[in-house]
Coordinates of C-alpha atoms and ligand atoms in Angstrom, one line a residue:
M1 CA 134.8 81.4 100.6
G2 CA 135.5 78.4 98.4
I3 CA 133.5 78.1 95.1
L4 CA 131.5 74.9 94.6
N5 CA 129.8 75.0 91.2
V6 CA 127.3 72.2 90.8
T7 CA 126.5 72.6 87.1
P8 CA 126.8 69.8 84.6
D9 CA 130.2 71.1 83.4
S10 CA 131.7 70.8 86.9
F11 CA 130.7 67.5 88.7
S12 CA 128.8 65.4 86.3
D13 CA 129.0 61.7 85.3
G14 CA 129.4 62.8 81.7
G15 CA 125.6 63.2 81.3
R16 CA 123.4 65.6 83.2
H17 CA 123.7 63.9 86.6
I18 CA 125.6 65.7 89.3
V19 CA 127.9 63.4 91.2
V20 CA 127.3 64.6 94.8
D21 CA 130.2 62.5 96.2
D22 CA 132.7 64.3 93.9
A23 CA 131.3 67.7 94.9
L24 CA 131.6 66.8 98.6
R25 CA 135.2 65.7 98.3
H26 CA 136.0 69.0 96.6
A27 CA 134.3 70.9 99.4
E28 CA 136.2 68.8 102.0
R29 CA 139.5 69.7 100.4
M30 CA 138.6 73.4 100.3
L31 CA 137.7 73.3 104.0
A32 CA 140.9 71.5 104.9
E33 CA 142.8 74.3 103.0
G34 CA 141.2 76.9 105.2
A35 CA 137.9 77.9 103.6
A36 CA 135.4 79.2 106.2
I37 CA 132.4 79.2 103.8
I38 CA 131.4 76.9 100.8
D39 CA 129.5 78.8 98.1
V40 CA 127.2 76.3 96.3
G41 CA 125.8 77.3 92.9
G42 CA 123.6 75.4 90.5
E43 CA 123.1 78.1 87.9
S44 CA 125.9 79.5 85.8
T45 CA 126.2 83.3 85.8
R46 CA 129.1 83.4 83.4
P47 CA 128.8 86.0 80.6
G48 CA 126.3 84.8 78.0
S49 CA 124.7 82.2 80.2
Q50 CA 120.9 81.8 80.4
S51 CA 119.0 81.3 83.6
I52 CA 117.4 78.0 84.4
P53 CA 114.1 77.0 86.1
A54 CA 114.1 77.0 89.9
Q55 CA 113.4 73.3 90.1
Q56 CA 116.4 72.4 88.0
E57 CA 118.6 74.6 90.1
L58 CA 117.2 73.0 93.3
D59 CA 117.7 69.5 92.0
R60 CA 121.4 70.3 91.6
V61 CA 122.1 72.2 94.8
A62 CA 119.8 70.6 97.4
P63 CA 121.5 67.2 97.7
V64 CA 124.9 68.9 98.0
V65 CA 123.7 71.5 100.6
E66 CA 122.1 68.8 102.7
R67 CA 125.2 66.6 102.8
L68 CA 127.6 69.5 103.3
V69 CA 125.6 70.6 106.4
R70 CA 125.1 67.1 107.7
E71 CA 128.4 65.4 107.0
L72 CA 130.9 68.3 107.0
D73 CA 129.1 70.7 109.4
A74 CA 130.1 73.4 106.9
L75 CA 128.9 77.0 106.7
V76 CA 127.1 76.8 103.4
S77 CA 126.3 79.8 101.2
V78 CA 123.8 79.2 98.4
D79 CA 124.5 81.2 95.3
T80 CA 121.0 81.8 94.0
S81 CA 118.5 84.5 93.0
S82 CA 115.5 82.2 93.3
P83 CA 113.1 82.6 96.3
E84 CA 112.1 78.9 96.0
V85 CA 115.8 77.8 96.2
M86 CA 116.3 80.2 99.2
R87 CA 113.3 78.7 101.0
E88 CA 114.2 75.1 100.4
T89 CA 118.0 75.4 101.1
A90 CA 117.4 77.4 104.3
A91 CA 115.3 74.5 105.5
L92 CA 118.2 72.1 104.7
G93 CA 120.6 74.2 106.9
A94 CA 122.2 76.7 104.5
G95 CA 123.9 79.5 106.5
M96 CA 123.8 82.4 104.0
F97 CA 122.7 83.4 100.5
N98 CA 124.8 84.9 97.7
D99 CA 122.6 86.7 95.2
V100 CA 124.3 88.2 92.1
R101 CA 120.9 89.9 91.4
A102 CA 120.8 91.6 94.8
L103 CA 117.3 90.2 95.7
Q104 CA 115.7 91.9 92.7
C105 CA 113.8 88.8 91.5
E106 CA 110.1 88.6 92.4
G107 CA 109.7 87.2 95.9
A108 CA 113.4 87.2 96.7
L109 CA 113.4 90.0 99.2
Q110 CA 110.6 88.3 101.2
A111 CA 112.2 84.8 101.1
A112 CA 115.5 86.2 102.2
A113 CA 113.8 88.3 105.0
R114 CA 111.9 85.2 106.3
S115 CA 115.1 83.0 106.3
G116 CA 116.8 85.2 108.9
L117 CA 120.1 84.4 107.2
P118 CA 123.0 86.7 106.1
I119 CA 122.9 87.7 102.4
C120 CA 125.5 88.9 100.0
V121 CA 124.0 91.5 97.6
M122 CA 126.0 92.1 94.5
H123 CA 126.2 94.9 91.8
M124 CA 125.5 93.7 88.3
Q125 CA 124.5 95.8 85.2
G126 CA 122.1 93.8 83.0
E127 CA 121.8 90.0 83.2
P128 CA 124.5 87.3 82.6
S129 CA 123.1 86.7 79.1
D130 CA 123.8 90.3 78.0
M131 CA 125.9 92.0 80.6
Q132 CA 129.1 92.0 78.7
Q133 CA 127.7 93.5 75.5
A134 CA 129.4 96.9 75.5
P135 CA 129.0 97.8 79.3
H136 CA 128.6 101.5 79.7
Y137 CA 128.1 103.8 82.7
A138 CA 126.9 107.5 82.7
E139 CA 128.9 108.1 85.9
P140 CA 132.2 106.9 87.4
I141 CA 131.9 103.1 88.0
E142 CA 132.5 103.4 91.7
E143 CA 129.8 105.9 92.1
A144 CA 127.3 103.8 90.1
V145 CA 128.1 100.8 92.3
V146 CA 127.8 102.7 95.6
R147 CA 124.5 104.2 94.5
F148 CA 123.1 100.8 93.4
L149 CA 124.2 99.1 96.6
A150 CA 122.8 101.9 98.8
E151 CA 119.4 101.5 97.0
R152 CA 119.5 97.7 97.6
I153 CA 120.3 98.2 101.3
A154 CA 117.3 100.5 101.6
A155 CA 115.1 98.0 99.8
C156 CA 116.3 95.2 102.1
E157 CA 115.7 97.3 105.2
A158 CA 112.2 98.2 103.9
A159 CA 111.5 94.4 103.5
G160 CA 112.6 93.7 107.1
I161 CA 116.2 92.6 106.5
R162 CA 118.4 94.3 109.1
R163 CA 121.6 96.0 107.8
E164 CA 123.7 93.7 110.0
R165 CA 122.6 90.8 107.9
L166 CA 124.0 92.3 104.7
I167 CA 127.3 91.8 102.9
L168 CA 128.1 93.9 99.8
D169 CA 129.9 92.9 96.6
P170 CA 130.9 95.3 93.8
G171 CA 130.5 92.5 91.3
F172 CA 133.7 92.3 89.4
G173 CA 133.1 91.1 85.8
F174 CA 129.3 91.6 86.0
G175 CA 128.5 94.2 83.3
K176 CA 131.9 95.8 83.4
T177 CA 134.8 96.2 81.0
V178 CA 138.4 95.4 82.2
E179 CA 138.9 99.2 82.7
H180 CA 135.8 99.4 84.9
N181 CA 137.1 96.4 87.0
L182 CA 140.6 97.8 87.4
R183 CA 139.2 101.3 88.4
L184 CA 136.7 99.7 90.8
L185 CA 139.3 97.7 92.6
R186 CA 141.7 100.7 92.8
R187 CA 138.9 102.8 94.3
M188 CA 137.2 100.1 96.4
Q189 CA 137.5 102.2 99.6
H190 CA 134.6 104.2 98.3
L191 CA 132.4 101.2 99.2
E192 CA 133.5 101.4 102.8
A193 CA 131.3 104.5 103.2
L194 CA 128.3 102.0 103.2
G195 CA 129.6 100.6 106.4
L196 CA 129.1 96.9 105.7
P197 CA 131.5 94.0 105.1
L198 CA 132.7 93.5 101.5
L199 CA 132.9 90.3 99.6
V200 CA 134.8 90.1 96.3
G201 CA 135.1 87.5 93.5
M202 CA 137.9 87.9 91.0
S203 CA 139.3 84.3 91.0
R204 CA 140.2 83.2 87.4
K205 CA 138.1 85.9 85.9
S206 CA 138.6 87.3 82.4
M207 CA 140.0 90.6 83.7
I208 CA 143.1 88.6 84.7
G209 CA 143.1 86.8 81.3
K210 CA 142.9 90.1 79.4
V211 CA 145.6 92.0 81.3
L212 CA 148.1 89.1 81.5
E213 CA 147.0 87.3 78.3
R214 CA 146.6 84.0 80.2
P215 CA 144.1 81.1 79.7
V216 CA 141.8 80.3 82.6
E217 CA 144.1 77.6 84.0
E218 CA 147.1 80.0 84.3
R219 CA 145.4 82.9 86.2
L220 CA 146.2 82.0 89.8
P221 CA 149.2 84.4 90.2
G222 CA 147.2 87.2 88.8
G223 CA 144.3 86.3 91.1
L224 CA 146.5 86.3 94.2
A225 CA 147.8 89.8 93.4
L226 CA 144.2 90.9 93.1
A227 CA 143.2 89.2 96.3
A228 CA 146.0 91.0 98.2
L229 CA 144.9 94.3 96.8
A230 CA 141.3 93.6 97.6
V231 CA 142.1 92.8 101.3
E232 CA 144.2 96.0 101.5
R233 CA 141.2 97.9 100.2
G234 CA 138.8 96.5 102.7
A235 CA 137.5 93.2 101.4
R236 CA 136.7 90.7 104.2
I237 CA 135.5 87.7 102.2
L238 CA 137.2 86.5 99.0
R239 CA 135.2 84.1 96.8
V240 CA 137.9 81.9 95.2
H241 CA 138.6 78.6 93.4
D242 CA 142.1 78.0 94.8
V243 CA 141.6 78.1 98.5
G244 CA 145.1 77.1 99.9
P245 CA 147.1 79.7 97.9
S246 CA 144.5 82.4 98.6
V247 CA 144.6 81.8 102.3
D248 CA 148.4 82.3 102.2
A249 CA 148.0 85.4 100.2
V250 CA 145.4 86.8 102.6
N251 CA 147.4 85.9 105.7
M252 CA 150.5 87.5 104.3
T253 CA 148.7 90.7 103.4
W254 CA 147.0 90.8 106.7
A255 CA 150.3 90.4 108.6
V256 CA 151.6 93.5 106.8
L257 CA 148.4 95.5 107.5
Q258 CA 148.4 94.5 111.2
E259 CA 152.0 95.5 111.6
G260 CA 151.1 98.9 110.2
L261 CA 148.6 99.3 113.1
E262 CA 151.2 98.6 115.8
P263 CA 152.6 101.6 117.7
Ligands
9MG1 C1 128.3 83.6 91.7 N1 129.4 84.5 91.5 C2 130.3 84.6 90.4 N2 131.1 85.6 90.6 C3 130.8 86.2 91.7 C4 131.2 87.3 92.4 O1 132.2 88.1 91.9 N3 130.6 87.7 93.6 C5 129.6 87.0 94.1 N4 129.1 87.4 95.2 N5 129.1 85.9 93.4 C6 129.7 85.5 92.3

């Protein structure tokens, strides 16, 4: 899954106008490098960021989603928590939703249910604006994540979303210290008990920066190591910035894992 952030700090003309052509070229490159899904997001969920009105988010993502579907025939995931954005982008041909708030916003469960699309539900403690202010858990992190995701699966099923439409994400970096993130990755097999595909996003995240003391533009080697470990521990979709190197890392890891299954 290639990341396509359409926020003013990514593809803008220097003002507040998103340059759709630039975003499309970037998506095209990620597809050529082997991405199967393009994840389009119009609201930053970085630590400390504030949420934005649904209309502003829609103004950013809708033109990009529409052209990705029409011109590149891409499988487009929309990174959103907003029911309005879900409804509108589903009508434009989006193929799945990626909700870091796990369909907890008012109306999101119903909008997702009505769309009939697959949905990634992620664990997050708190909100992006405050989630990294001294994160703390009363139980081991992997147990907290499994319990939360099991509750969200039940809420989805109660709203008419069949289990088979769900993808789960432990939410690395979302209300977690570096120690929580490392422990969660090491013990990610615990999530396999939920019996659904796992998606993970660790690309360029601060856990790499903190362990290796690298700025964001020097985190690729650390990210590839994490990608390989995640695949080995059951991840089936990786949300990444650097698609080409990640595809190689995944294919290499997979070749070793498959060899291990041969008689
Ligand atoms: C939007 N976004 C940023 N980081 C993410 C992650 O780790 N997982 C998912 N599903 N979405 C993310």
